[in-house]
Short mmCIF file of N, CA, C and O in Angstrom, two decimals:
data_model
loop_
_atom_site.label_atom_id
_atom_site.label_comp_id
_atom_site.label_asym_id
_atom_site.label_seq_id
_atom_site.Cartn_x
_atom_site.Cartn_y
_atom_site.Cartn_z
N UNK A 1 6.49 -26.76 5.07
CA UNK A 1 5.99 -26.53 3.72
C UNK A 1 4.62 -27.16 3.52
O UNK A 1 3.80 -26.62 2.79
N UNK A 2 4.39 -28.29 4.15
CA UNK A 2 3.10 -28.96 4.00
C UNK A 2 1.96 -28.07 4.50
O UNK A 2 0.92 -27.94 3.85
N UNK A 3 2.16 -27.45 5.66
CA UNK A 3 1.13 -26.56 6.20
C UNK A 3 0.91 -25.36 5.27
O UNK A 3 -0.23 -24.96 5.02
N UNK A 4 1.99 -24.80 4.74
CA UNK A 4 1.86 -23.67 3.81
C UNK A 4 1.11 -24.10 2.55
O UNK A 4 0.27 -23.36 2.04
N UNK A 5 1.40 -25.30 2.05
CA UNK A 5 0.75 -25.81 0.85
C UNK A 5 -0.75 -26.02 1.06
O UNK A 5 -1.52 -26.00 0.11
N UNK A 6 -1.15 -26.20 2.32
CA UNK A 6 -2.56 -26.36 2.64
C UNK A 6 -3.23 -25.02 2.98
O UNK A 6 -4.40 -24.99 3.36
N UNK A 7 -2.49 -23.93 2.84
CA UNK A 7 -3.04 -22.61 3.11
C UNK A 7 -3.16 -22.28 4.59
O UNK A 7 -3.91 -21.39 4.96
N UNK A 8 -2.41 -23.00 5.41
CA UNK A 8 -2.44 -22.75 6.86
C UNK A 8 -1.55 -21.56 7.20
O UNK A 8 -0.57 -21.28 6.53
N UNK A 9 -1.89 -20.90 8.29
CA UNK A 9 -1.03 -19.85 8.82
C UNK A 9 -0.04 -20.53 9.74
O UNK A 9 -0.40 -21.39 10.54
N UNK A 10 1.22 -20.15 9.63
CA UNK A 10 2.27 -20.85 10.36
C UNK A 10 2.95 -19.92 11.36
O UNK A 10 3.35 -18.81 11.01
N UNK A 11 3.05 -20.41 12.58
CA UNK A 11 3.90 -19.79 13.60
C UNK A 11 4.94 -20.85 13.92
O UNK A 11 4.60 -21.98 14.25
N UNK A 12 6.21 -20.51 13.79
CA UNK A 12 7.29 -21.45 14.02
C UNK A 12 8.42 -20.77 14.77
O UNK A 12 8.40 -19.56 14.98
N UNK A 13 9.40 -21.56 15.13
CA UNK A 13 10.61 -21.01 15.75
C UNK A 13 11.67 -20.84 14.68
O UNK A 13 11.53 -21.35 13.56
N UNK A 14 12.75 -20.16 15.01
CA UNK A 14 13.83 -20.02 14.04
C UNK A 14 14.45 -21.38 13.74
O UNK A 14 14.89 -21.63 12.62
N UNK A 15 14.43 -22.30 14.70
CA UNK A 15 14.92 -23.66 14.45
C UNK A 15 13.99 -24.37 13.47
O UNK A 15 14.45 -25.04 12.55
N UNK A 16 12.68 -24.21 13.63
CA UNK A 16 11.72 -24.82 12.72
C UNK A 16 11.80 -24.26 11.31
O UNK A 16 11.49 -24.94 10.34
N UNK A 17 12.24 -23.02 11.18
CA UNK A 17 12.35 -22.38 9.87
C UNK A 17 13.71 -22.60 9.22
O UNK A 17 13.89 -22.28 8.05
N UNK A 18 14.65 -23.15 9.98
CA UNK A 18 16.01 -23.33 9.47
C UNK A 18 16.02 -24.19 8.22
O UNK A 18 15.34 -25.22 8.14
N UNK A 19 16.76 -23.77 7.23
CA UNK A 19 16.89 -24.52 5.99
C UNK A 19 15.78 -24.27 4.99
O UNK A 19 15.82 -24.80 3.89
N UNK A 20 14.80 -23.48 5.38
CA UNK A 20 13.70 -23.15 4.47
C UNK A 20 13.76 -21.66 4.16
O UNK A 20 14.16 -20.86 5.00
N UNK A 21 13.34 -21.26 2.97
CA UNK A 21 13.40 -19.84 2.61
C UNK A 21 12.21 -19.04 3.18
O UNK A 21 11.57 -18.28 2.47
N UNK A 22 11.93 -19.23 4.45
CA UNK A 22 10.79 -18.56 5.09
C UNK A 22 11.22 -17.18 5.57
O UNK A 22 12.28 -17.02 6.16
N UNK A 23 10.37 -16.20 5.32
CA UNK A 23 10.62 -14.85 5.80
C UNK A 23 9.54 -14.49 6.82
O UNK A 23 8.35 -14.68 6.57
N UNK A 24 10.01 -13.98 7.97
CA UNK A 24 9.10 -13.55 9.03
C UNK A 24 8.17 -12.46 8.49
O UNK A 24 8.61 -11.53 7.84
N UNK A 25 6.91 -12.62 8.75
CA UNK A 25 5.84 -11.70 8.36
C UNK A 25 5.57 -11.69 6.85
O UNK A 25 4.77 -10.90 6.38
N UNK A 26 6.24 -12.55 6.11
CA UNK A 26 5.91 -12.71 4.69
C UNK A 26 5.26 -14.07 4.46
O UNK A 26 4.20 -14.17 3.84
N UNK A 27 5.91 -15.14 4.96
CA UNK A 27 5.39 -16.49 4.79
C UNK A 27 4.83 -17.06 6.10
O UNK A 27 4.00 -17.96 6.06
N UNK A 28 5.36 -16.59 7.20
CA UNK A 28 5.00 -17.13 8.52
C UNK A 28 5.37 -16.11 9.59
O UNK A 28 5.92 -15.06 9.27
N UNK A 29 5.07 -16.45 10.82
CA UNK A 29 5.57 -15.67 11.95
C UNK A 29 6.59 -16.54 12.68
O UNK A 29 6.35 -17.73 12.90
N UNK A 30 7.73 -15.96 13.00
CA UNK A 30 8.79 -16.68 13.70
C UNK A 30 8.89 -16.14 15.11
O UNK A 30 9.04 -14.93 15.31
N UNK A 31 8.78 -17.03 16.07
CA UNK A 31 8.79 -16.66 17.48
C UNK A 31 9.62 -17.68 18.25
O UNK A 31 9.40 -18.87 18.12
N UNK A 32 10.56 -17.21 19.05
CA UNK A 32 11.47 -18.13 19.73
C UNK A 32 11.21 -18.29 21.22
O UNK A 32 11.75 -19.21 21.82
N UNK A 33 10.42 -17.46 21.81
CA UNK A 33 10.11 -17.64 23.23
C UNK A 33 8.63 -17.97 23.39
O UNK A 33 7.83 -17.75 22.47
N UNK A 34 8.29 -18.47 24.55
CA UNK A 34 6.88 -18.78 24.82
C UNK A 34 6.01 -17.54 24.65
O UNK A 34 4.94 -17.60 24.04
N UNK A 35 6.47 -16.42 25.17
CA UNK A 35 5.71 -15.18 25.10
C UNK A 35 5.55 -14.70 23.66
O UNK A 35 4.47 -14.27 23.25
N UNK A 36 6.63 -14.79 22.89
CA UNK A 36 6.56 -14.39 21.47
C UNK A 36 5.61 -15.29 20.70
O UNK A 36 4.87 -14.83 19.83
N UNK A 37 5.66 -16.59 20.99
CA UNK A 37 4.80 -17.55 20.29
C UNK A 37 3.33 -17.25 20.58
O UNK A 37 2.50 -17.20 19.66
N UNK A 38 3.01 -17.03 21.85
CA UNK A 38 1.63 -16.71 22.23
C UNK A 38 1.19 -15.41 21.59
O UNK A 38 0.07 -15.30 21.08
N UNK A 39 2.07 -14.40 21.60
CA UNK A 39 1.74 -13.11 21.00
C UNK A 39 1.49 -13.24 19.50
O UNK A 39 0.60 -12.60 18.94
N UNK A 40 2.27 -14.09 18.84
CA UNK A 40 2.10 -14.30 17.40
C UNK A 40 0.74 -14.94 17.10
O UNK A 40 0.06 -14.55 16.14
N UNK A 41 0.35 -15.90 17.91
CA UNK A 41 -0.96 -16.55 17.72
C UNK A 41 -2.08 -15.55 17.92
O UNK A 41 -3.03 -15.46 17.13
N UNK A 42 -1.99 -14.74 18.97
CA UNK A 42 -3.01 -13.72 19.22
C UNK A 42 -3.05 -12.69 18.09
O UNK A 42 -4.12 -12.23 17.69
N UNK A 43 -1.88 -12.36 17.59
CA UNK A 43 -1.81 -11.40 16.48
C UNK A 43 -2.52 -11.96 15.25
O UNK A 43 -3.26 -11.24 14.57
N UNK A 44 -2.30 -13.22 14.95
CA UNK A 44 -2.98 -13.85 13.81
C UNK A 44 -4.50 -13.86 14.00
O UNK A 44 -5.24 -13.62 13.05
N UNK A 45 -4.93 -14.13 15.22
CA UNK A 45 -6.38 -14.14 15.49
C UNK A 45 -6.99 -12.76 15.24
O UNK A 45 -8.12 -12.66 14.77
N UNK A 46 -6.25 -11.71 15.51
CA UNK A 46 -6.79 -10.36 15.44
C UNK A 46 -6.60 -9.66 14.09
O UNK A 46 -7.28 -8.68 13.81
N UNK A 47 -5.71 -10.16 13.26
CA UNK A 47 -5.33 -9.42 12.05
C UNK A 47 -5.66 -10.22 10.78
O UNK A 47 -4.86 -11.02 10.30
N UNK A 48 -6.82 -9.96 10.22
CA UNK A 48 -7.27 -10.68 9.01
C UNK A 48 -6.38 -10.40 7.81
O UNK A 48 -6.12 -11.31 7.01
N UNK A 49 -5.87 -9.20 7.67
CA UNK A 49 -5.02 -8.89 6.52
C UNK A 49 -3.69 -9.62 6.61
O UNK A 49 -3.15 -10.07 5.59
N UNK A 50 -3.15 -9.77 7.82
CA UNK A 50 -1.92 -10.55 8.00
C UNK A 50 -2.17 -12.01 7.67
O UNK A 50 -1.37 -12.64 6.97
N UNK A 51 -3.29 -12.55 8.11
CA UNK A 51 -3.63 -13.94 7.79
C UNK A 51 -3.72 -14.14 6.29
O UNK A 51 -3.18 -15.11 5.73
N UNK A 52 -4.35 -13.21 5.61
CA UNK A 52 -4.50 -13.31 4.15
C UNK A 52 -3.14 -13.23 3.46
O UNK A 52 -2.86 -14.00 2.53
N UNK A 53 -2.29 -12.32 3.92
CA UNK A 53 -0.96 -12.16 3.31
C UNK A 53 -0.11 -13.41 3.53
O UNK A 53 0.53 -13.91 2.59
N UNK A 54 -0.10 -13.95 4.75
CA UNK A 54 0.68 -15.15 5.04
C UNK A 54 0.18 -16.33 4.21
O UNK A 54 0.98 -17.12 3.70
N UNK A 55 -1.14 -16.45 4.09
CA UNK A 55 -1.72 -17.55 3.32
C UNK A 55 -1.30 -17.45 1.85
O UNK A 55 -0.83 -18.43 1.26
N UNK A 56 -1.45 -16.28 1.26
CA UNK A 56 -1.11 -16.07 -0.16
C UNK A 56 0.38 -16.35 -0.40
O UNK A 56 0.74 -17.10 -1.30
N UNK A 57 1.24 -15.75 0.40
CA UNK A 57 2.68 -15.92 0.21
C UNK A 57 3.13 -17.35 0.53
O UNK A 57 4.03 -17.87 -0.13
N UNK A 58 2.52 -17.97 1.52
CA UNK A 58 2.85 -19.35 1.86
C UNK A 58 2.49 -20.31 0.76
O UNK A 58 3.27 -21.22 0.42
N UNK A 59 1.30 -20.15 0.18
CA UNK A 59 0.90 -21.00 -0.94
C UNK A 59 1.84 -20.83 -2.13
O UNK A 59 2.23 -21.80 -2.78
N UNK A 60 2.22 -19.59 -2.39
CA UNK A 60 3.13 -19.32 -3.51
C UNK A 60 4.49 -19.98 -3.28
O UNK A 60 5.04 -20.62 -4.18
N UNK A 61 5.02 -19.85 -2.06
CA UNK A 61 6.30 -20.46 -1.76
C UNK A 61 6.22 -21.98 -1.85
O UNK A 61 7.07 -22.62 -2.46
N UNK A 62 5.20 -22.56 -1.27
CA UNK A 62 5.06 -24.02 -1.27
C UNK A 62 4.90 -24.57 -2.68
O UNK A 62 5.38 -25.67 -2.98
N UNK A 63 4.26 -23.82 -3.56
CA UNK A 63 4.06 -24.32 -4.93
C UNK A 63 5.38 -24.50 -5.66
O UNK A 63 5.48 -25.35 -6.55
N UNK A 64 6.39 -23.75 -5.28
CA UNK A 64 7.71 -23.90 -5.91
C UNK A 64 8.34 -25.24 -5.56
O UNK A 64 9.23 -25.71 -6.27
N UNK A 65 7.87 -25.87 -4.49
CA UNK A 65 8.41 -27.16 -4.05
C UNK A 65 7.47 -28.33 -4.36
O UNK A 65 7.71 -29.44 -3.92
N UNK A 66 6.43 -28.09 -5.14
CA UNK A 66 5.47 -29.15 -5.45
C UNK A 66 6.10 -30.19 -6.38
O UNK A 66 7.06 -29.91 -7.09
N UNK A 67 5.54 -31.37 -6.37
CA UNK A 67 6.01 -32.45 -7.25
C UNK A 67 5.87 -32.02 -8.70
O UNK A 67 6.77 -32.23 -9.52
N UNK A 68 4.74 -31.40 -9.04
CA UNK A 68 4.53 -30.95 -10.42
C UNK A 68 5.61 -29.98 -10.87
O UNK A 68 6.16 -30.11 -11.96
N UNK A 69 5.92 -29.02 -10.01
CA UNK A 69 6.94 -28.03 -10.37
C UNK A 69 8.31 -28.68 -10.45
O UNK A 69 9.09 -28.38 -11.35
N UNK A 70 8.61 -29.59 -9.54
CA UNK A 70 9.90 -30.28 -9.56
C UNK A 70 10.06 -31.08 -10.85
O UNK A 70 11.13 -31.06 -11.48
N UNK A 71 9.02 -31.80 -11.25
CA UNK A 71 9.05 -32.57 -12.50
C UNK A 71 9.22 -31.66 -13.71
O UNK A 71 9.99 -31.97 -14.62
N UNK A 72 8.49 -30.55 -13.71
CA UNK A 72 8.58 -29.61 -14.81
C UNK A 72 10.02 -29.06 -14.93
O UNK A 72 10.59 -29.01 -16.02
N UNK A 73 10.62 -28.72 -13.82
CA UNK A 73 12.00 -28.22 -13.83
C UNK A 73 12.97 -29.30 -14.30
O UNK A 73 13.90 -29.02 -15.07
N UNK A 74 12.77 -30.52 -13.86
CA UNK A 74 13.64 -31.63 -14.27
C UNK A 74 13.52 -31.88 -15.77
O UNK A 74 14.53 -32.07 -16.45
N UNK A 75 12.30 -31.86 -16.29
CA UNK A 75 12.12 -32.07 -17.73
C UNK A 75 12.76 -30.95 -18.54
O UNK A 75 13.37 -31.21 -19.59
N UNK A 76 12.64 -29.73 -18.06
CA UNK A 76 13.28 -28.61 -18.76
C UNK A 76 14.80 -28.80 -18.79
O UNK A 76 15.46 -28.54 -19.79
N UNK A 77 15.35 -29.27 -17.68
CA UNK A 77 16.78 -29.50 -17.62
C UNK A 77 17.19 -30.63 -18.56
O UNK A 77 18.18 -30.52 -19.29
N UNK A 78 16.43 -31.72 -18.58
CA UNK A 78 16.73 -32.87 -19.44
C UNK A 78 16.74 -32.45 -20.91
O UNK A 78 17.59 -32.88 -21.69
N UNK A 79 15.82 -31.57 -21.26
CA UNK A 79 15.73 -31.11 -22.67
C UNK A 79 16.95 -30.31 -23.09
O UNK A 79 17.21 -30.16 -24.28
N UNK A 80 17.73 -29.81 -22.14
CA UNK A 80 18.93 -29.05 -22.49
C UNK A 80 20.15 -29.94 -22.70
O UNK A 80 21.17 -29.48 -23.21
N UNK A 81 20.04 -31.22 -22.32
CA UNK A 81 21.18 -32.13 -22.45
C UNK A 81 21.39 -32.52 -23.91
O UNK A 81 20.43 -32.72 -24.66
N UNK A 82 22.64 -32.65 -24.31
CA UNK A 82 22.90 -33.07 -25.70
C UNK A 82 22.52 -34.53 -25.89
O UNK A 82 22.62 -35.35 -24.97
N UNK A 83 22.06 -34.86 -27.06
CA UNK A 83 21.69 -36.23 -27.40
C UNK A 83 22.97 -36.94 -27.84
O UNK A 83 23.66 -36.45 -28.73
N UNK A 84 23.30 -38.06 -27.20
CA UNK A 84 24.51 -38.79 -27.60
C UNK A 84 24.45 -39.22 -29.07
O UNK A 84 23.38 -39.57 -29.58
N UNK A 85 25.57 -39.18 -29.73
CA UNK A 85 25.61 -39.51 -31.17
C UNK A 85 25.18 -40.96 -31.41
O UNK A 85 24.68 -41.28 -32.49
N UNK A 86 25.33 -41.85 -30.46
CA UNK A 86 24.93 -43.24 -30.65
C UNK A 86 23.42 -43.40 -30.71
O UNK A 86 22.92 -44.41 -31.19
N UNK A 87 22.66 -42.38 -30.26
CA UNK A 87 21.20 -42.43 -30.27
C UNK A 87 20.64 -41.74 -31.52
O UNK A 87 19.58 -42.05 -31.99
N UNK A 88 21.38 -40.83 -32.08
CA UNK A 88 20.89 -40.04 -33.21
C UNK A 88 20.73 -40.85 -34.46
O UNK A 88 21.28 -41.75 -34.84
#
């Protein structure tokens, strides 16, 4: 997520993507063999539109996990809690 938040293009393995909502060819390229990994890097070098798409989608995904967004979600949740009668 850190690399995505910095606008980097990511090539990872399925193990590296495990537990994250990453989609192949949307947020990153997923490659599990040496040959696939090398091919993915070469593909990124050659395809400017793919680089742009991965960067845009990666930044969008990473922003959902930012501290600011997490705090905003927590505050929204806190505002839904009932105020105890002892405080009112």
